[in-house]
């Protein structure tokens, strides 16, 4: 497996990493096997977060890498010293290689991180608990500002051929500032089904490390085969396919940037119109008991169809229609889930 330098962290990471969200879906036994196979294939970057599955993702990674800690570069995310300490405990390790401030969504969040929280993270570096500090975000405006501040060694930001807003400004900027770039959502939250196109598109960026969420051994084997054995160049036919998928998916794909917020009626727009994707990402038990999901669904009742969010969405998404679709979807799967609960 080829490796690439992750900006000023100077870490040599595999050309692709592994995203930790889906590690909560299959059984623990299957996940442990999956992670071990992934490491055997030469993938050395595993990304997770304090919040994924209430710690289940970190705990499972810990079990899978027991005795192999040095083979793996662990990236995790959180917001406080308490989160960091919990991650260390769950991962059963003395240090986190790549620690990220999770979901820095607004310029106010960034200010809070830079002016207050950075202090405990720097102290954690001195104490040997963290090796490198980065951040994750869905907001281009925030990510550009954060990278330009030169206070972070790496960033995690969505990049795929449907949602490729980072390609023009952020990717060149991180290069200029020698900041590492981990590309989250390489499959656009499951909206891109073709691994060959998704991975090859991202391999065009020589400083970007995609970390696809993997649920099955066949998936990681297919991706590693693309990286190791296929030409990375996109043929004219593949470029055409990308164009077609992009135009089909893009007009209904929420980038989670939050620019449509706040909604004057208190609707959690980005949560509501992401319900279907969240349902596909997380185990059903977790999804239906997740506060974020429940408050998003509840908030949708306040929607008066004023269209204010649509005016602010830079991607001209039909937010009102998407709210209705996602609520209808939620009601359907919630009904099925309840039925299942009763019968078991
Ligand atoms: S609806 Fe538009 S503005 Fe709101 S989070 Fe999604 S992409 Fe961003």
Coordinates of C-alpha atoms and ligand atoms in Angstrom, one line a residue:
X1 CA 0.0 0.0 0.0
X2 CA 1.4 3.4 -1.0
X3 CA 1.8 6.0 1.7
X4 CA 1.5 9.7 1.7
X5 CA 2.8 12.3 4.2
X6 CA 0.0 13.9 6.2
X7 CA 1.1 17.5 6.1
X8 CA 3.2 18.8 8.9
X9 CA 2.3 15.9 11.2
X10 CA 5.0 14.2 9.1
X11 CA 3.1 10.9 9.6
X12 CA 3.2 8.6 6.6
X13 CA -0.3 7.4 6.3
X14 CA -1.7 4.8 3.8
X15 CA -3.2 6.2 0.6
X16 CA -6.6 5.4 2.1
X17 CA -7.8 5.2 5.7
X18 CA -10.7 3.6 7.4
X19 CA -13.7 5.6 8.7
X20 CA -15.1 4.4 12.0
X21 CA -18.9 5.3 11.8
X22 CA -20.1 1.9 10.3
X23 CA -18.0 -0.1 12.8
X24 CA -21.0 0.1 15.0
X25 CA -23.4 -1.8 12.6
X26 CA -22.1 -5.4 12.2
X27 CA -21.5 -7.7 15.2
X28 CA -18.4 -7.0 17.4
X29 CA -16.8 -10.2 16.1
X30 CA -17.3 -9.2 12.5
X31 CA -15.9 -5.7 13.1
X32 CA -12.8 -7.1 14.8
X33 CA -12.1 -9.3 11.8
X34 CA -12.8 -6.5 9.5
X35 CA -10.4 -4.1 11.2
X36 CA -7.7 -6.8 11.4
X37 CA -8.1 -7.6 7.7
X38 CA -7.9 -3.9 6.9
X39 CA -4.6 -3.5 8.8
X40 CA -3.3 -6.7 7.1
X41 CA -4.0 -5.0 3.8
X42 CA -1.7 -2.2 4.7
X43 CA -4.2 0.5 5.8
X44 CA -2.7 2.2 8.8
X45 CA -5.1 5.1 9.5
X46 CA -8.3 4.4 11.4
X47 CA -10.6 7.3 12.2
X48 CA -13.2 7.4 14.9
X49 CA -14.8 9.8 17.4
X50 CA -15.7 10.0 21.0
X51 CA -19.4 10.1 20.1
X52 CA -19.6 7.3 17.5
X53 CA -22.1 4.8 18.8
X54 CA -21.6 6.1 22.4
X55 CA -18.1 4.8 22.4
X56 CA -18.8 1.5 20.6
X57 CA -16.6 2.4 17.7
X58 CA -13.6 3.3 19.8
X59 CA -14.1 0.2 22.0
X60 CA -14.2 -2.1 19.0
X61 CA -11.2 -0.6 17.5
X62 CA -9.3 -1.1 20.7
X63 CA -10.2 -4.8 20.8
X64 CA -9.2 -5.2 17.1
X65 CA -5.8 -3.6 17.5
X66 CA -4.8 -5.2 20.8
X67 CA -1.1 -6.1 20.4
X68 CA -0.8 -4.1 17.2
X69 CA -1.0 -0.5 18.5
X70 CA 2.2 0.5 16.8
X71 CA 0.9 -0.6 13.3
X72 CA -2.0 1.9 13.5
X73 CA -2.4 5.6 13.4
X74 CA -5.5 6.4 15.4
X75 CA -7.5 9.5 14.7
X76 CA -10.3 10.4 17.0
X77 CA -12.4 13.4 17.7
X78 CA -14.0 15.2 20.7
X79 CA -14.4 18.6 22.2
X80 CA -13.2 18.5 25.8
X81 CA -10.4 17.1 27.9
X82 CA -12.9 14.7 29.4
X83 CA -13.7 13.4 25.9
X84 CA -10.0 12.9 25.3
X85 CA -9.5 11.0 28.5
X86 CA -12.5 8.8 27.8
X87 CA -11.2 8.1 24.3
X88 CA -7.8 7.1 25.7
X89 CA -9.5 4.8 28.1
X90 CA -11.8 3.2 25.5
X91 CA -9.0 2.8 23.0
X92 CA -6.8 1.4 25.7
X93 CA -3.8 3.5 24.7
X94 CA -1.5 6.1 26.2
X95 CA -1.7 8.4 23.2
X96 CA -3.9 9.5 20.3
X97 CA -1.9 10.1 17.1
X98 CA -4.4 12.5 15.5
X99 CA -6.8 14.3 17.8
X100 CA -9.5 16.4 16.2
X101 CA -11.8 19.1 17.5
X102 CA -15.1 17.5 16.3
X103 CA -17.4 19.4 14.0
X104 CA -16.2 23.0 14.2
X105 CA -19.3 24.3 12.4
X106 CA -19.3 28.1 12.8
X107 CA -16.8 30.9 13.1
X108 CA -17.9 31.3 16.8
X109 CA -17.0 27.6 17.4
X110 CA -13.6 28.2 15.8
X111 CA -13.0 31.2 18.0
X112 CA -13.9 29.2 21.1
X113 CA -11.5 26.5 20.0
X114 CA -8.7 28.8 19.3
X115 CA -9.1 31.1 22.3
X116 CA -10.1 28.6 24.9
X117 CA -10.0 24.9 24.2
X118 CA -6.7 24.8 22.3
X119 CA -5.0 25.2 25.7
X120 CA -6.0 21.8 27.0
X121 CA -5.1 20.2 23.7
X122 CA -1.6 21.7 23.7
X123 CA -1.2 20.6 27.3
X124 CA -2.2 17.1 26.2
X125 CA 0.5 17.2 23.6
X126 CA 3.0 18.2 26.4
X127 CA 1.7 15.3 28.5
X128 CA 2.1 12.9 25.6
X129 CA -1.6 12.1 25.3
X130 CA -2.0 13.6 21.8
X131 CA 0.6 13.7 19.0
X132 CA -1.1 16.1 16.6
X133 CA -4.1 18.5 16.7
X134 CA -6.6 18.9 13.9
X135 CA -10.2 19.6 13.4
X136 CA -13.2 18.4 11.4
X137 CA -15.8 20.6 9.8
X138 CA -18.5 20.7 7.2
X139 CA -18.3 24.4 6.7
X140 CA -15.9 25.6 4.0
X141 CA -15.8 29.1 5.4
X142 CA -14.7 27.8 8.8
X143 CA -12.2 25.3 7.4
X144 CA -10.5 27.9 5.3
X145 CA -10.2 30.2 8.2
X146 CA -9.0 27.5 10.6
X147 CA -6.3 26.3 8.1
X148 CA -5.1 29.9 7.5
X149 CA -4.7 30.3 11.3
X150 CA -1.8 27.8 11.2
X151 CA -3.0 26.4 14.5
X152 CA -3.9 22.9 13.2
X153 CA -1.7 20.2 11.7
X154 CA -4.5 18.5 9.7
X155 CA -8.1 18.8 8.8
X156 CA -10.9 16.4 8.1
X157 CA -13.5 17.7 5.6
X158 CA -16.0 16.2 3.2
X159 CA -14.7 15.6 -0.3
X160 CA -16.2 13.4 -3.0
X161 CA -17.2 14.0 -6.6
X162 CA -20.8 15.0 -5.7
X163 CA -19.8 17.4 -2.9
X164 CA -16.5 18.7 -4.2
X165 CA -16.6 22.3 -2.8
X166 CA -13.2 21.7 -1.1
X167 CA -11.4 21.0 -4.3
X168 CA -10.9 24.6 -5.5
X169 CA -9.9 26.5 -2.4
X170 CA -9.3 24.2 0.6
X171 CA -7.2 21.6 -1.0
X172 CA -4.7 24.1 -2.4
X173 CA -4.8 26.1 0.9
X174 CA -3.9 23.0 3.0
X175 CA -1.0 22.4 0.6
X176 CA 0.2 25.9 1.0
X177 CA 0.1 25.7 4.8
X178 CA 1.4 22.1 4.8
X179 CA -1.7 20.9 6.6
X180 CA -2.8 17.3 6.2
X181 CA -6.2 16.6 4.6
X182 CA -8.4 13.6 5.4
X183 CA -11.4 13.4 3.1
X184 CA -14.5 12.3 4.9
X185 CA -17.6 11.0 3.1
X186 CA -15.8 9.7 0.0
X187 CA -19.0 8.0 -1.0
X188 CA -21.2 11.1 -0.3
X189 CA -22.9 9.4 2.6
X190 CA -23.8 6.3 0.5
X191 CA -25.1 8.3 -2.5
X192 CA -22.1 7.2 -4.6
X193 CA -22.3 3.4 -5.0
X194 CA -19.4 2.9 -7.4
X195 CA -16.2 2.4 -5.4
X196 CA -14.0 2.6 -8.5
X197 CA -15.2 6.1 -9.4
X198 CA -15.4 7.4 -5.8
X199 CA -11.8 6.3 -4.9
X200 CA -10.2 7.1 -8.3
X201 CA -11.7 10.6 -8.2
X202 CA -10.1 11.2 -4.8
X203 CA -6.7 9.7 -5.7
X204 CA -6.3 12.6 -8.2
X205 CA -5.5 14.8 -5.2
X206 CA -2.0 13.9 -4.1
X207 CA -2.3 15.4 -0.7
X208 CA -5.8 14.0 0.2
X209 CA -6.4 10.8 2.2
X210 CA -9.9 9.4 1.9
X211 CA -11.2 7.5 4.8
X212 CA -14.3 5.6 3.6
X213 CA -16.6 4.0 6.2
X214 CA -16.3 0.3 5.7
X215 CA -18.7 -2.3 6.9
X216 CA -17.6 -5.5 5.1
X217 CA -14.3 -7.2 4.3
X218 CA -15.2 -7.3 0.6
X219 CA -15.6 -3.5 0.6
X220 CA -12.1 -2.9 1.9
X221 CA -10.6 -5.5 -0.4
X222 CA -12.3 -3.9 -3.4
X223 CA -11.0 -0.4 -2.4
X224 CA -7.4 -1.6 -1.7
X225 CA -7.4 -3.4 -5.0
X226 CA -8.4 -0.1 -6.7
X227 CA -5.5 1.7 -4.9
X228 CA -2.9 -1.0 -5.5
X229 CA -3.8 -2.5 -8.8
X230 CA -5.8 -0.1 -11.0
X231 CA -4.7 3.0 -13.0
X232 CA -5.6 6.1 -11.0
X233 CA -6.3 8.0 -14.1
X234 CA -10.0 8.6 -14.9
X235 CA -10.9 7.5 -18.4
X236 CA -13.1 9.7 -20.6
X237 CA -15.9 7.2 -20.0
X238 CA -15.4 7.3 -16.2
X239 CA -15.4 11.1 -16.3
X240 CA -18.7 11.0 -18.1
X241 CA -20.1 8.7 -15.6
X242 CA -19.0 11.0 -12.8
X243 CA -20.7 13.9 -14.5
X244 CA -23.9 12.0 -14.8
X245 CA -24.0 10.8 -11.2
X246 CA -23.1 14.3 -10.0
X247 CA -25.9 15.9 -11.8
X248 CA -28.4 13.3 -10.6
X249 CA -27.4 13.4 -6.9
X250 CA -26.1 16.9 -6.4
X251 CA -29.4 18.7 -6.5
X252 CA -30.7 16.7 -3.5
X253 CA -27.6 16.2 -1.5
X254 CA -27.2 18.2 1.7
X255 CA -23.5 19.1 2.5
X256 CA -24.3 19.6 6.2
X257 CA -22.7 23.1 5.9
X258 CA -25.3 24.7 8.1
X259 CA -25.6 27.9 6.0
X260 CA -29.4 27.5 6.0
X261 CA -29.5 27.8 9.7
X262 CA -30.8 29.1 12.0
X263 CA -34.3 28.5 10.9
X264 CA -36.6 31.3 12.2
X265 CA -39.1 28.5 13.3
X266 CA -36.4 26.4 15.0
X267 CA -36.4 23.6 12.5
X268 CA -33.1 21.7 12.7
X269 CA -32.9 21.7 8.9
X270 CA -29.6 20.0 8.4
X271 CA -30.7 17.2 10.8
X272 CA -34.1 16.7 9.2
X273 CA -32.9 16.5 5.6
X274 CA -30.2 14.1 6.5
X275 CA -32.4 11.6 8.3
X276 CA -32.3 9.0 5.5
X277 CA -28.5 9.1 5.3
X278 CA -28.2 8.9 9.1
X279 CA -30.5 5.9 9.2
X280 CA -28.3 4.1 6.6
X281 CA -25.2 4.9 8.6
X282 CA -26.1 3.9 12.1
X283 CA -27.6 0.8 13.8
X284 CA -31.4 1.2 14.1
X285 CA -31.4 1.0 18.0
X286 CA -28.9 3.9 18.1
X287 CA -30.7 5.9 15.4
X288 CA -34.1 5.8 17.1
X289 CA -32.8 6.6 20.5
X290 CA -30.4 9.4 19.4
X291 CA -31.4 12.8 20.8
X292 CA -30.2 14.6 17.6
X293 CA -32.6 12.5 15.5
X294 CA -35.5 12.8 17.8
X295 CA -35.1 16.6 18.2
X296 CA -34.7 17.0 14.5
X297 CA -37.9 15.1 13.8
X298 CA -39.7 17.0 16.5
X299 CA -38.5 20.3 15.2
X300 CA -39.9 19.6 11.7
X301 CA -43.4 20.0 13.1
X302 CA -42.6 23.8 13.3
X303 CA -41.9 24.2 9.6
X304 CA -44.3 26.7 8.1
X305 CA -42.8 26.3 4.6
X306 CA -41.6 29.9 4.4
X307 CA -38.6 29.0 2.2
X308 CA -36.1 31.1 4.3
X309 CA -33.6 28.2 4.5
X310 CA -33.7 27.7 0.7
X311 CA -32.7 31.3 0.1
X312 CA -29.6 30.7 2.2
X313 CA -28.6 27.3 0.9
X314 CA -25.7 27.8 -1.5
X315 CA -26.6 24.6 -3.4
X316 CA -30.2 25.7 -4.0
X317 CA -31.6 22.5 -2.4
X318 CA -35.4 22.2 -2.4
X319 CA -35.3 22.1 1.4
X320 CA -39.1 22.1 1.9
X321 CA -39.5 19.1 -0.3
X322 CA -36.6 17.3 1.3
X323 CA -38.1 17.9 4.8
X324 CA -41.3 16.3 3.7
X325 CA -39.5 13.4 2.1
X326 CA -37.3 12.7 5.0
X327 CA -40.1 12.9 7.6
X328 CA -42.2 10.5 5.4
X329 CA -39.1 8.2 5.3
X330 CA -38.7 8.5 9.1
X331 CA -42.3 7.7 9.8
X332 CA -42.1 4.6 7.6
X333 CA -39.0 3.2 9.1
X334 CA -40.1 4.1 12.7
X335 CA -43.3 2.1 12.1
X336 CA -41.3 -0.9 10.9
X337 CA -38.9 -0.6 13.8
X338 CA -41.8 -0.5 16.3
X339 CA -43.4 -3.5 14.7
X340 CA -40.1 -5.4 14.9
X341 CA -39.7 -4.4 18.6
X342 CA -43.1 -5.8 19.5
X343 CA -42.5 -9.1 17.7
X344 CA -39.1 -9.8 19.3
Ligands
LIG1 S1 -29.6 22.5 3.3 FE1 -28.1 23.6 2.1 S2 -27.4 25.2 3.5 FE2 -28.5 23.7 4.8 S3 -26.9 22.4 5.5 FE3 -27.7 21.4 3.7 S4 -26.4 22.1 2.0 FE4 -26.0 23.4 3.8

